[in-house]
């Protein structure tokens, strides 16, 4: 008989309800986890990874634009994994959202919770086994980063017990470069620390409370990890795939994209139905499905949203971000530009 997958019978709550403000204007059109990452959405990659470990059901914790998820995945499954939707009445923050989703799905045994904007090859089965061995109430996967100030910083004792949880410390003050990787194994009684229906941050409220109770553990991991929640990181996640850092083969240019023989394409993703015209140059960039790069345009280290049109001779560079369906007039030259500009974004 087939070997039982390590995480069979486990449910996973995935947080996908944030506003994704750092990825605007792209996230004015779709939530960040519904942005493409290569040929599929970020969320599909996360769920596929969990499905491969045997996770039996995924509970999506939805807040911002829930209808986009429901429309894209109407059959109650993603990448072959059964999915349930928990739509928050209002943003409950990370702790409130996990509790809301877990209660909604009737979770009453050890479960997983994940930030939905993280792409990683982390071994969740190993995390689960470590969790079992310590008898802790929660176990956090940790990853090592250059600049810990953007993350939840997590110093550990020798036995893996978490000594402190410091969310987004002032630059230069973090006691370690090991940070919260956004993957947790949780016992259901952790939910008792979250008041019903109230806003609550797992990072700022629940984890610090558990540190005081000495029930929180962490496990350091060296696997590939990236939080794709900023334009720079979102682009880097693509470049990492193109550079082969993720193992699996990723076609850089969709079969249905049309790239003119007189265009220059380097280390870039080009989505389905996109076109790149003669004399255009696309370097270290992401061009989403249906976008049009007109003749002579130059795109460097930038992100072009779905169906956007980049006019002739445009020069966009240094993390310029073009929103879905935007029209960038011919001859526009911008480094680090946003289309539309922040002054036109809704409050
Ligand atoms: N449902 C719901 N409701 N989801 C939410 C809410 C909410 O009110 N707020 C945020 N989320 C979701 C986001 O969509 C994202 O998938 C996840 O929760 C984490 O939120 P981010 O806004 O991406 O947090 P962060 O990247 O600044 O920091 C978090 O992730 C880091 C690792 O990537 C923290 O958990 C840090 O401690 C951690 O190091
Ligand atoms: Mg994030």
mmCIF file with all atom_site columns, C-alpha atoms in Angstrom, residues 131 136-140 161-165 185-187 189-191 193-194 202-217:
data_model
loop_
_atom_site.group_PDB
_atom_site.id
_atom_site.type_symbol
_atom_site.label_atom_id
_atom_site.label_alt_id
_atom_site.label_comp_id
_atom_site.label_asym_id
_atom_site.label_entity_id
_atom_site.label_seq_id
_atom_site.pdbx_PDB_ins_code
_atom_site.Cartn_x
_atom_site.Cartn_y
_atom_site.Cartn_z
_atom_site.occupancy
_atom_site.B_iso_or_equiv
_atom_site.pdbx_formal_charge
_atom_site.auth_seq_id
_atom_site.auth_comp_id
_atom_site.auth_asym_id
_atom_site.auth_atom_id
_atom_site.pdbx_PDB_model_num
ATOM 1  C CA . UNK A 1 131 ? 6.471  20.189 17.347 1.00 0.00 ? 131 UNK A CA 1
ATOM 2  C CA . UNK A 1 136 ? 4.822  22.833 22.871 1.00 0.00 ? 136 UNK A CA 1
ATOM 3  C CA . UNK A 1 137 ? 1.552  24.565 22.098 1.00 0.00 ? 137 UNK A CA 1
ATOM 4  C CA . UNK A 1 138 ? 2.899  26.169 18.946 1.00 0.00 ? 138 UNK A CA 1
ATOM 5  C CA . UNK A 1 139 ? 5.990  25.865 16.777 1.00 0.00 ? 139 UNK A CA 1
ATOM 6  C CA . UNK A 1 140 ? 7.215  28.518 14.364 1.00 0.00 ? 140 UNK A CA 1
ATOM 7  C CA . UNK A 1 161 ? 12.108 27.291 23.089 1.00 0.00 ? 161 UNK A CA 1
ATOM 8  C CA . UNK A 1 162 ? 11.321 30.820 21.882 1.00 0.00 ? 162 UNK A CA 1
ATOM 9  C CA . UNK A 1 163 ? 12.830 33.396 24.239 1.00 0.00 ? 163 UNK A CA 1
ATOM 10 C CA . UNK A 1 164 ? 11.158 36.446 22.719 1.00 0.00 ? 164 UNK A CA 1
ATOM 11 C CA . UNK A 1 165 ? 9.045  37.399 19.738 1.00 0.00 ? 165 UNK A CA 1
ATOM 12 C CA . UNK A 1 185 ? 2.068  24.300 13.776 1.00 0.00 ? 185 UNK A CA 1
ATOM 13 C CA . UNK A 1 186 ? -0.622 25.169 16.327 1.00 0.00 ? 186 UNK A CA 1
ATOM 14 C CA . UNK A 1 187 ? -2.509 23.251 18.991 1.00 0.00 ? 187 UNK A CA 1
ATOM 15 C CA . UNK A 1 189 ? -6.006 25.601 22.544 1.00 0.00 ? 189 UNK A CA 1
ATOM 16 C CA . UNK A 1 190 ? -3.845 28.440 21.195 1.00 0.00 ? 190 UNK A CA 1
ATOM 17 C CA . UNK A 1 191 ? -7.135 29.814 19.876 1.00 0.00 ? 191 UNK A CA 1
ATOM 18 C CA . UNK A 1 193 ? -5.810 33.328 23.504 1.00 0.00 ? 193 UNK A CA 1
ATOM 19 C CA . UNK A 1 194 ? -7.823 35.021 20.752 1.00 0.00 ? 194 UNK A CA 1
ATOM 20 C CA . UNK A 1 202 ? -0.599 36.646 16.354 1.00 0.00 ? 202 UNK A CA 1
ATOM 21 C CA . UNK A 1 203 ? 2.820  38.317 16.156 1.00 0.00 ? 203 UNK A CA 1
ATOM 22 C CA . UNK A 1 204 ? 2.244  41.170 18.619 1.00 0.00 ? 204 UNK A CA 1
ATOM 23 C CA . UNK A 1 205 ? -0.217 39.572 21.047 1.00 0.00 ? 205 UNK A CA 1
ATOM 24 C CA . UNK A 1 206 ? -0.514 35.771 20.877 1.00 0.00 ? 206 UNK A CA 1
ATOM 25 C CA . UNK A 1 207 ? 3.150  34.796 20.453 1.00 0.00 ? 207 UNK A CA 1
ATOM 26 C CA . UNK A 1 208 ? 4.473  37.159 23.165 1.00 0.00 ? 208 UNK A CA 1
ATOM 27 C CA . UNK A 1 209 ? 1.842  35.766 25.549 1.00 0.00 ? 209 UNK A CA 1
ATOM 28 C CA . UNK A 1 210 ? 2.972  32.234 24.725 1.00 0.00 ? 210 UNK A CA 1
ATOM 29 C CA . UNK A 1 211 ? 6.622  33.168 25.303 1.00 0.00 ? 211 UNK A CA 1
ATOM 30 C CA . UNK A 1 212 ? 5.648  34.192 28.833 1.00 0.00 ? 212 UNK A CA 1
ATOM 31 C CA . UNK A 1 213 ? 3.950  30.790 29.281 1.00 0.00 ? 213 UNK A CA 1
ATOM 32 C CA . UNK A 1 214 ? 7.072  29.049 27.867 1.00 0.00 ? 214 UNK A CA 1
ATOM 33 C CA . UNK A 1 215 ? 4.886  27.105 25.400 1.00 0.00 ? 215 UNK A CA 1
ATOM 34 C CA . UNK A 1 216 ? 6.261  28.484 22.138 1.00 0.00 ? 216 UNK A CA 1
ATOM 35 C CA . UNK A 1 217 ? 8.987  26.734 20.118 1.00 0.00 ? 217 UNK A CA 1
#
